Amino acid sequence: MNINATLIGQMIAFIVFVWFCMKFVWPPLTRILEERKKTIADGLAAAERGKREHELAEKRALETLKKAKQDAAEIVAIAEKRAAEVADEAKHQAKTEAERIVAAAKADIDQEVVRAKEALRAAVAELAVAGAARILEKEVDAKSHARLLETVAAKL
Amino acid sequence: MAGDTLTSSEYIKHHLQNLTFGKLPDGGWGIAHSAEQAKEMGFWAVHLDTLGFSFGLGILFLFLFHRAARRAQAGVPGGLQNFVEWVVEFIDGTVRGSFSGRNPMVAPLALSIFIWIFLMNFMDLIAIDLMPWIAHALGVPYLKIVPTTDPNATFGMSLAVFVLILYYSVKIKGVGGFVGELTLQPFGKWGLPVNLFLEGVNLIAKPVSLALRLFGNMYAGEMIFILIAVMYGAGWMFGAFAGLLQVGWAIFHILIITLQAFIFMTLTIVYLDMAHQEHH
């Protein structure tokens, strides 16, 4: 337990060790720790950013989906309306067409009736003339009795 | 036991004697073979065991940490690197907590002190007779493997710290400021001799208390291990009791060796912090 030159040796060793530690051990280690801290912080920030972006994208997707549904509903409504319109129009057209056809047919019929009446009237006039000639036993002069004949025909 | 022919007192003395190298009475240089011989060598002798173990442990510490530092990368750390980084962060936190100045030397200094002293203290946990017995077998008369039970080692470190305290006191405050701090407080300039005495004691107490606290704790711990070892020789009942005691004391000692290393480091930081603070 004597105090001796060991003291000096120990002091020198101590100073050398501290110097070495200060030069070659401490700086790289603290640098690495700083780097790791930064890496971790960056990673966490990136993760946070990714999460936020993901949330945003999800929200956007939801919105798009909603909008698409809305659009689809609108389109369907429009289409339905249009279909109803088309059907109405077709119905209307068909009705008009039918009316037109009916009208045309009626006109035809009327014409036929008129024509038949006309023919009948002519035939009756002829018959009347023939009958009268038979009754009179002589030829009725068509020319001289034309007025009479016409009156008869008109009465028919 | 170191030898069956030894008495308890001789055994204890043997364990407390360093392996001293110095000038022998016959004029040549060599290893002292008795405590008296070692004493006669005077100041210009060295304790080979203290120096050898402290150098070896210091180099081991620097080797391990340097290796970790050299291989370190910012990725996922491996086992050694993890441990080293944990220690470094711990020291860094302690220094940040206690040291308010700006000095890149303090943290590495604290790291060196903590690990080195811890390793030197740790030698205390190696079975007390093992190394001296091996040394004896190799023809070495004495071997004390715990450098911190040698006041030379603890005073060597505390004086180096003291030199740093003086250096930074003068560097930060200037010679005038440092002298003023020693002489002009706490009682103003009319109480100069009293101030000088008080502050001088305060200043000198720093290295002395640093060294003696560590030395005293480790020496006492070592002494208890030695006394427990002496009990082994006193019959099987005492031997069994001593075995229990030894285990208990060793477990408790793990706390002490760490605590003492931590205290030495913390006080060094605090003293250097005081050296960096300017008083007005």
JSON list of N, CA, C and O in Angstrom, two decimals, chain B residues 189-228:
[
{"chain": "B", "resi": 189, "resn": "LYS", "atom": "N", "xyz": [-13.39, 40.45, 0.02]},
{"chain": "B", "resi": 189, "resn": "LYS", "atom": "CA", "xyz": [-11.93, 40.55, -0.03]},
{"chain": "B", "resi": 189, "resn": "LYS", "atom": "C", "xyz": [-11.30, 40.73, 1.34]},
{"chain": "B", "resi": 189, "resn": "LYS", "atom": "O", "xyz": [-10.11, 40.50, 1.51]},
{"chain": "B", "resi": 190, "resn": "TRP", "atom": "N", "xyz": [-12.07, 41.14, 2.36]},
{"chain": "B", "resi": 190, "resn": "TRP", "atom": "CA", "xyz": [-11.47, 41.33, 3.69]},
{"chain": "B", "resi": 190, "resn": "TRP", "atom": "C", "xyz": [-11.28, 40.00, 4.40]},
{"chain": "B", "resi": 190, "resn": "TRP", "atom": "O", "xyz": [-10.53, 39.92, 5.36]},
{"chain": "B", "resi": 191, "resn": "GLY", "atom": "N", "xyz": [-11.96, 38.98, 3.94]},
{"chain": "B", "resi": 191, "resn": "GLY", "atom": "CA", "xyz": [-11.78, 37.68, 4.57]},
{"chain": "B", "resi": 191, "resn": "GLY", "atom": "C", "xyz": [-10.87, 36.77, 3.76]},
{"chain": "B", "resi": 191, "resn": "GLY", "atom": "O", "xyz": [-11.05, 35.57, 3.74]},
{"chain": "B", "resi": 192, "resn": "LEU", "atom": "N", "xyz": [-9.92, 37.38, 3.10]},
{"chain": "B", "resi": 192, "resn": "LEU", "atom": "CA", "xyz": [-9.11, 36.64, 2.12]},
{"chain": "B", "resi": 192, "resn": "LEU", "atom": "C", "xyz": [-8.44, 35.38, 2.67]},
{"chain": "B", "resi": 192, "resn": "LEU", "atom": "O", "xyz": [-8.56, 34.32, 2.04]},
{"chain": "B", "resi": 193, "resn": "PRO", "atom": "N", "xyz": [-7.77, 35.44, 3.81]},
{"chain": "B", "resi": 193, "resn": "PRO", "atom": "CA", "xyz": [-7.11, 34.20, 4.28]},
{"chain": "B", "resi": 193, "resn": "PRO", "atom": "C", "xyz": [-8.12, 33.10, 4.57]},
{"chain": "B", "resi": 193, "resn": "PRO", "atom": "O", "xyz": [-7.89, 31.93, 4.23]},
{"chain": "B", "resi": 194, "resn": "VAL", "atom": "N", "xyz": [-9.24, 33.50, 5.15]},
{"chain": "B", "resi": 194, "resn": "VAL", "atom": "CA", "xyz": [-10.27, 32.49, 5.46]},
{"chain": "B", "resi": 194, "resn": "VAL", "atom": "C", "xyz": [-10.82, 31.91, 4.18]},
{"chain": "B", "resi": 194, "resn": "VAL", "atom": "O", "xyz": [-10.99, 30.69, 4.03]},
{"chain": "B", "resi": 195, "resn": "ASN", "atom": "N", "xyz": [-11.07, 32.81, 3.22]},
{"chain": "B", "resi": 195, "resn": "ASN", "atom": "CA", "xyz": [-11.58, 32.34, 1.93]},
{"chain": "B", "resi": 195, "resn": "ASN", "atom": "C", "xyz": [-10.64, 31.34, 1.30]},
{"chain": "B", "resi": 195, "resn": "ASN", "atom": "O", "xyz": [-11.04, 30.28, 0.82]},
{"chain": "B", "resi": 196, "resn": "LEU", "atom": "N", "xyz": [-9.35, 31.73, 1.29]},
{"chain": "B", "resi": 196, "resn": "LEU", "atom": "CA", "xyz": [-8.36, 30.87, 0.64]},
{"chain": "B", "resi": 196, "resn": "LEU", "atom": "C", "xyz": [-8.32, 29.51, 1.32]},
{"chain": "B", "resi": 196, "resn": "LEU", "atom": "O", "xyz": [-8.28, 28.48, 0.65]},
{"chain": "B", "resi": 197, "resn": "PHE", "atom": "N", "xyz": [-8.40, 29.53, 2.64]},
{"chain": "B", "resi": 197, "resn": "PHE", "atom": "CA", "xyz": [-8.37, 28.28, 3.38]},
{"chain": "B", "resi": 197, "resn": "PHE", "atom": "C", "xyz": [-9.59, 27.41, 3.02]},
{"chain": "B", "resi": 197, "resn": "PHE", "atom": "O", "xyz": [-9.46, 26.24, 2.66]},
{"chain": "B", "resi": 198, "resn": "LEU", "atom": "N", "xyz": [-10.75, 28.04, 3.07]},
{"chain": "B", "resi": 198, "resn": "LEU", "atom": "CA", "xyz": [-11.98, 27.27, 2.81]},
{"chain": "B", "resi": 198, "resn": "LEU", "atom": "C", "xyz": [-12.01, 26.74, 1.39]},
{"chain": "B", "resi": 198, "resn": "LEU", "atom": "O", "xyz": [-12.26, 25.56, 1.14]},
{"chain": "B", "resi": 199, "resn": "GLU", "atom": "N", "xyz": [-11.75, 27.64, 0.46]},
{"chain": "B", "resi": 199, "resn": "GLU", "atom": "CA", "xyz": [-11.82, 27.22, -0.95]},
{"chain": "B", "resi": 199, "resn": "GLU", "atom": "C", "xyz": [-10.70, 26.25, -1.28]},
{"chain": "B", "resi": 199, "resn": "GLU", "atom": "O", "xyz": [-10.87, 25.35, -2.11]},
{"chain": "B", "resi": 200, "resn": "GLY", "atom": "N", "xyz": [-9.54, 26.46, -0.63]},
{"chain": "B", "resi": 200, "resn": "GLY", "atom": "CA", "xyz": [-8.41, 25.55, -0.87]},
{"chain": "B", "resi": 200, "resn": "GLY", "atom": "C", "xyz": [-8.77, 24.15, -0.41]},
{"chain": "B", "resi": 200, "resn": "GLY", "atom": "O", "xyz": [-8.57, 23.17, -1.13]},
{"chain": "B", "resi": 201, "resn": "VAL", "atom": "N", "xyz": [-9.34, 24.05, 0.77]},
{"chain": "B", "resi": 201, "resn": "VAL", "atom": "CA", "xyz": [-9.77, 22.73, 1.27]},
{"chain": "B", "resi": 201, "resn": "VAL", "atom": "C", "xyz": [-10.80, 22.13, 0.32]},
{"chain": "B", "resi": 201, "resn": "VAL", "atom": "O", "xyz": [-10.74, 20.95, -0.04]},
{"chain": "B", "resi": 202, "resn": "ASN", "atom": "N", "xyz": [-11.71, 23.00, -0.10]},
{"chain": "B", "resi": 202, "resn": "ASN", "atom": "CA", "xyz": [-12.76, 22.57, -1.03]},
{"chain": "B", "resi": 202, "resn": "ASN", "atom": "C", "xyz": [-12.15, 21.97, -2.29]},
{"chain": "B", "resi": 202, "resn": "ASN", "atom": "O", "xyz": [-12.57, 20.91, -2.78]},
{"chain": "B", "resi": 203, "resn": "LEU", "atom": "N", "xyz": [-11.14, 22.67, -2.79]},
{"chain": "B", "resi": 203, "resn": "LEU", "atom": "CA", "xyz": [-10.51, 22.24, -4.05]},
{"chain": "B", "resi": 203, "resn": "LEU", "atom": "C", "xyz": [-9.73, 20.95, -3.86]},
{"chain": "B", "resi": 203, "resn": "LEU", "atom": "O", "xyz": [-9.86, 20.00, -4.63]},
{"chain": "B", "resi": 204, "resn": "ILE", "atom": "N", "xyz": [-8.92, 20.92, -2.81]},
{"chain": "B", "resi": 204, "resn": "ILE", "atom": "CA", "xyz": [-8.07, 19.75, -2.58]},
{"chain": "B", "resi": 204, "resn": "ILE", "atom": "C", "xyz": [-8.94, 18.52, -2.23]},
{"chain": "B", "resi": 204, "resn": "ILE", "atom": "O", "xyz": [-8.61, 17.39, -2.57]},
{"chain": "B", "resi": 205, "resn": "ALA", "atom": "N", "xyz": [-10.07, 18.79, -1.61]},
{"chain": "B", "resi": 205, "resn": "ALA", "atom": "CA", "xyz": [-10.93, 17.68, -1.19]},
{"chain": "B", "resi": 205, "resn": "ALA", "atom": "C", "xyz": [-11.46, 16.91, -2.39]},
{"chain": "B", "resi": 205, "resn": "ALA", "atom": "O", "xyz": [-11.77, 15.73, -2.28]},
{"chain": "B", "resi": 206, "resn": "LYS", "atom": "N", "xyz": [-11.55, 17.60, -3.52]},
{"chain": "B", "resi": 206, "resn": "LYS", "atom": "CA", "xyz": [-12.13, 16.92, -4.69]},
{"chain": "B", "resi": 206, "resn": "LYS", "atom": "C", "xyz": [-11.33, 15.69, -5.11]},
{"chain": "B", "resi": 206, "resn": "LYS", "atom": "O", "xyz": [-11.88, 14.58, -5.12]},
{"chain": "B", "resi": 207, "resn": "PRO", "atom": "N", "xyz": [-10.05, 15.82, -5.45]},
{"chain": "B", "resi": 207, "resn": "PRO", "atom": "CA", "xyz": [-9.32, 14.61, -5.86]},
{"chain": "B", "resi": 207, "resn": "PRO", "atom": "C", "xyz": [-9.15, 13.63, -4.72]},
{"chain": "B", "resi": 207, "resn": "PRO", "atom": "O", "xyz": [-9.21, 12.41, -4.93]},
{"chain": "B", "resi": 208, "resn": "VAL", "atom": "N", "xyz": [-8.94, 14.16, -3.50]},
{"chain": "B", "resi": 208, "resn": "VAL", "atom": "CA", "xyz": [-8.72, 13.25, -2.37]},
{"chain": "B", "resi": 208, "resn": "VAL", "atom": "C", "xyz": [-9.96, 12.41, -2.11]},
{"chain": "B", "resi": 208, "resn": "VAL", "atom": "O", "xyz": [-9.88, 11.19, -1.95]},
{"chain": "B", "resi": 209, "resn": "SER", "atom": "N", "xyz": [-11.12, 13.08, -2.12]},
{"chain": "B", "resi": 209, "resn": "SER", "atom": "CA", "xyz": [-12.34, 12.32, -1.83]},
{"chain": "B", "resi": 209, "resn": "SER", "atom": "C", "xyz": [-12.64, 11.34, -2.95]},
{"chain": "B", "resi": 209, "resn": "SER", "atom": "O", "xyz": [-13.07, 10.22, -2.72]},
{"chain": "B", "resi": 210, "resn": "LEU", "atom": "N", "xyz": [-12.41, 11.79, -4.20]},
{"chain": "B", "resi": 210, "resn": "LEU", "atom": "CA", "xyz": [-12.62, 10.88, -5.33]},
{"chain": "B", "resi": 210, "resn": "LEU", "atom": "C", "xyz": [-11.81, 9.60, -5.15]},
{"chain": "B", "resi": 210, "resn": "LEU", "atom": "O", "xyz": [-12.34, 8.49, -5.24]},
{"chain": "B", "resi": 211, "resn": "ALA", "atom": "N", "xyz": [-10.52, 9.79, -4.89]},
{"chain": "B", "resi": 211, "resn": "ALA", "atom": "CA", "xyz": [-9.63, 8.63, -4.83]},
{"chain": "B", "resi": 211, "resn": "ALA", "atom": "C", "xyz": [-9.93, 7.79, -3.61]},
{"chain": "B", "resi": 211, "resn": "ALA", "atom": "O", "xyz": [-10.03, 6.57, -3.70]},
{"chain": "B", "resi": 212, "resn": "LEU", "atom": "N", "xyz": [-10.11, 8.45, -2.46]},
{"chain": "B", "resi": 212, "resn": "LEU", "atom": "CA", "xyz": [-10.27, 7.67, -1.23]},
{"chain": "B", "resi": 212, "resn": "LEU", "atom": "C", "xyz": [-11.61, 6.96, -1.17]},
{"chain": "B", "resi": 212, "resn": "LEU", "atom": "O", "xyz": [-11.71, 5.87, -0.61]},
{"chain": "B", "resi": 213, "resn": "ARG", "atom": "N", "xyz": [-12.64, 7.56, -1.75]},
{"chain": "B", "resi": 213, "resn": "ARG", "atom": "CA", "xyz": [-13.94, 6.90, -1.73]},
{"chain": "B", "resi": 213, "resn": "ARG", "atom": "C", "xyz": [-13.87, 5.57, -2.49]},
{"chain": "B", "resi": 213, "resn": "ARG", "atom": "O", "xyz": [-14.26, 4.53, -1.99]},
{"chain": "B", "resi": 214, "resn": "LEU", "atom": "N", "xyz": [-13.33, 5.65, -3.68]},
{"chain": "B", "resi": 214, "resn": "LEU", "atom": "CA", "xyz": [-13.22, 4.43, -4.49]},
{"chain": "B", "resi": 214, "resn": "LEU", "atom": "C", "xyz": [-12.30, 3.42, -3.81]},
{"chain": "B", "resi": 214, "resn": "LEU", "atom": "O", "xyz": [-12.66, 2.25, -3.64]},
{"chain": "B", "resi": 215, "resn": "PHE", "atom": "N", "xyz": [-11.12, 3.92, -3.38]},
{"chain": "B", "resi": 215, "resn": "PHE", "atom": "CA", "xyz": [-10.16, 3.02, -2.75]},
{"chain": "B", "resi": 215, "resn": "PHE", "atom": "C", "xyz": [-10.76, 2.38, -1.50]},
{"chain": "B", "resi": 215, "resn": "PHE", "atom": "O", "xyz": [-10.69, 1.17, -1.31]},
{"chain": "B", "resi": 216, "resn": "GLY", "atom": "N", "xyz": [-11.38, 3.21, -0.67]},
{"chain": "B", "resi": 216, "resn": "GLY", "atom": "CA", "xyz": [-11.92, 2.71, 0.59]},
{"chain": "B", "resi": 216, "resn": "GLY", "atom": "C", "xyz": [-12.99, 1.66, 0.37]},
{"chain": "B", "resi": 216, "resn": "GLY", "atom": "O", "xyz": [-12.98, 0.59, 0.99]},
{"chain": "B", "resi": 217, "resn": "ASN", "atom": "N", "xyz": [-13.89, 1.92, -0.53]},
{"chain": "B", "resi": 217, "resn": "ASN", "atom": "CA", "xyz": [-14.95, 0.95, -0.80]},
{"chain": "B", "resi": 217, "resn": "ASN", "atom": "C", "xyz": [-14.38, -0.36, -1.31]},
{"chain": "B", "resi": 217, "resn": "ASN", "atom": "O", "xyz": [-14.78, -1.44, -0.85]},
{"chain": "B", "resi": 218, "resn": "MET", "atom": "N", "xyz": [-13.47, -0.26, -2.26]},
{"chain": "B", "resi": 218, "resn": "MET", "atom": "CA", "xyz": [-12.96, -1.48, -2.86]},
{"chain": "B", "resi": 218, "resn": "MET", "atom": "C", "xyz": [-12.06, -2.23, -1.89]},
{"chain": "B", "resi": 218, "resn": "MET", "atom": "O", "xyz": [-12.06, -3.45, -1.81]},
{"chain": "B", "resi": 219, "resn": "TYR", "atom": "N", "xyz": [-11.28, -1.46, -1.12]},
{"chain": "B", "resi": 219, "resn": "TYR", "atom": "CA", "xyz": [-10.38, -2.09, -0.16]},
{"chain": "B", "resi": 219, "resn": "TYR", "atom": "C", "xyz": [-11.19, -2.83, 0.91]},
{"chain": "B", "resi": 219, "resn": "TYR", "atom": "O", "xyz": [-10.88, -3.97, 1.25]},
{"chain": "B", "resi": 220, "resn": "ALA", "atom": "N", "xyz": [-12.24, -2.17, 1.38]},
{"chain": "B", "resi": 220, "resn": "ALA", "atom": "CA", "xyz": [-13.07, -2.80, 2.39]},
{"chain": "B", "resi": 220, "resn": "ALA", "atom": "C", "xyz": [-13.74, -4.05, 1.83]},
{"chain": "B", "resi": 220, "resn": "ALA", "atom": "O", "xyz": [-13.82, -5.09, 2.48]},
{"chain": "B", "resi": 221, "resn": "GLY", "atom": "N", "xyz": [-14.23, -3.94, 0.58]},
{"chain": "B", "resi": 221, "resn": "GLY", "atom": "CA", "xyz": [-14.88, -5.10, -0.03]},
{"chain": "B", "resi": 221, "resn": "GLY", "atom": "C", "xyz": [-13.91, -6.26, -0.17]},
{"chain": "B", "resi": 221, "resn": "GLY", "atom": "O", "xyz": [-14.21, -7.41, 0.17]},
{"chain": "B", "resi": 222, "resn": "GLU", "atom": "N", "xyz": [-12.69, -5.91, -0.61]},
{"chain": "B", "resi": 222, "resn": "GLU", "atom": "CA", "xyz": [-11.65, -6.94, -0.77]},
{"chain": "B", "resi": 222, "resn": "GLU", "atom": "C", "xyz": [-11.33, -7.58, 0.58]},
{"chain": "B", "resi": 222, "resn": "GLU", "atom": "O", "xyz": [-11.20, -8.80, 0.70]},
{"chain": "B", "resi": 223, "resn": "MET", "atom": "N", "xyz": [-11.27, -6.71, 1.59]},
{"chain": "B", "resi": 223, "resn": "MET", "atom": "CA", "xyz": [-10.93, -7.20, 2.93]},
{"chain": "B", "resi": 223, "resn": "MET", "atom": "C", "xyz": [-11.98, -8.19, 3.41]},
{"chain": "B", "resi": 223, "resn": "MET", "atom": "O", "xyz": [-11.65, -9.22, 4.01]},
{"chain": "B", "resi": 224, "resn": "ILE", "atom": "N", "xyz": [-13.23, -7.89, 3.14]},
{"chain": "B", "resi": 224, "resn": "ILE", "atom": "CA", "xyz": [-14.29, -8.80, 3.57]},
{"chain": "B", "resi": 224, "resn": "ILE", "atom": "C", "xyz": [-14.18, -10.13, 2.85]},
{"chain": "B", "resi": 224, "resn": "ILE", "atom": "O", "xyz": [-14.31, -11.21, 3.43]},
{"chain": "B", "resi": 225, "resn": "PHE", "atom": "N", "xyz": [-13.85, -10.08, 1.55]},
{"chain": "B", "resi": 225, "resn": "PHE", "atom": "CA", "xyz": [-13.64, -11.33, 0.82]},
{"chain": "B", "resi": 225, "resn": "PHE", "atom": "C", "xyz": [-12.50, -12.12, 1.45]},
{"chain": "B", "resi": 225, "resn": "PHE", "atom": "O", "xyz": [-12.58, -13.35, 1.58]},
{"chain": "B", "resi": 226, "resn": "ILE", "atom": "N", "xyz": [-11.43, -11.41, 1.84]},
{"chain": "B", "resi": 226, "resn": "ILE", "atom": "CA", "xyz": [-10.29, -12.10, 2.43]},
{"chain": "B", "resi": 226, "resn": "ILE", "atom": "C", "xyz": [-10.70, -12.74, 3.76]},
{"chain": "B", "resi": 226, "resn": "ILE", "atom": "O", "xyz": [-10.38, -13.91, 4.03]},
{"chain": "B", "resi": 227, "resn": "LEU", "atom": "N", "xyz": [-11.45, -11.96, 4.57]},
{"chain": "B", "resi": 227, "resn": "LEU", "atom": "CA", "xyz": [-11.85, -12.50, 5.88]},
{"chain": "B", "resi": 227, "resn": "LEU", "atom": "C", "xyz": [-12.76, -13.71, 5.71]},
{"chain": "B", "resi": 227, "resn": "LEU", "atom": "O", "xyz": [-12.67, -14.68, 6.44]},
{"chain": "B", "resi": 228, "resn": "ILE", "atom": "N", "xyz": [-13.66, -13.63, 4.71]},
{"chain": "B", "resi": 228, "resn": "ILE", "atom": "CA", "xyz": [-14.52, -14.79, 4.45]},
{"chain": "B", "resi": 228, "resn": "ILE", "atom": "C", "xyz": [-13.66, -15.98, 4.05]},
{"chain": "B", "resi": 228, "resn": "ILE", "atom": "O", "xyz": [-13.88, -17.12, 4.50]}
]
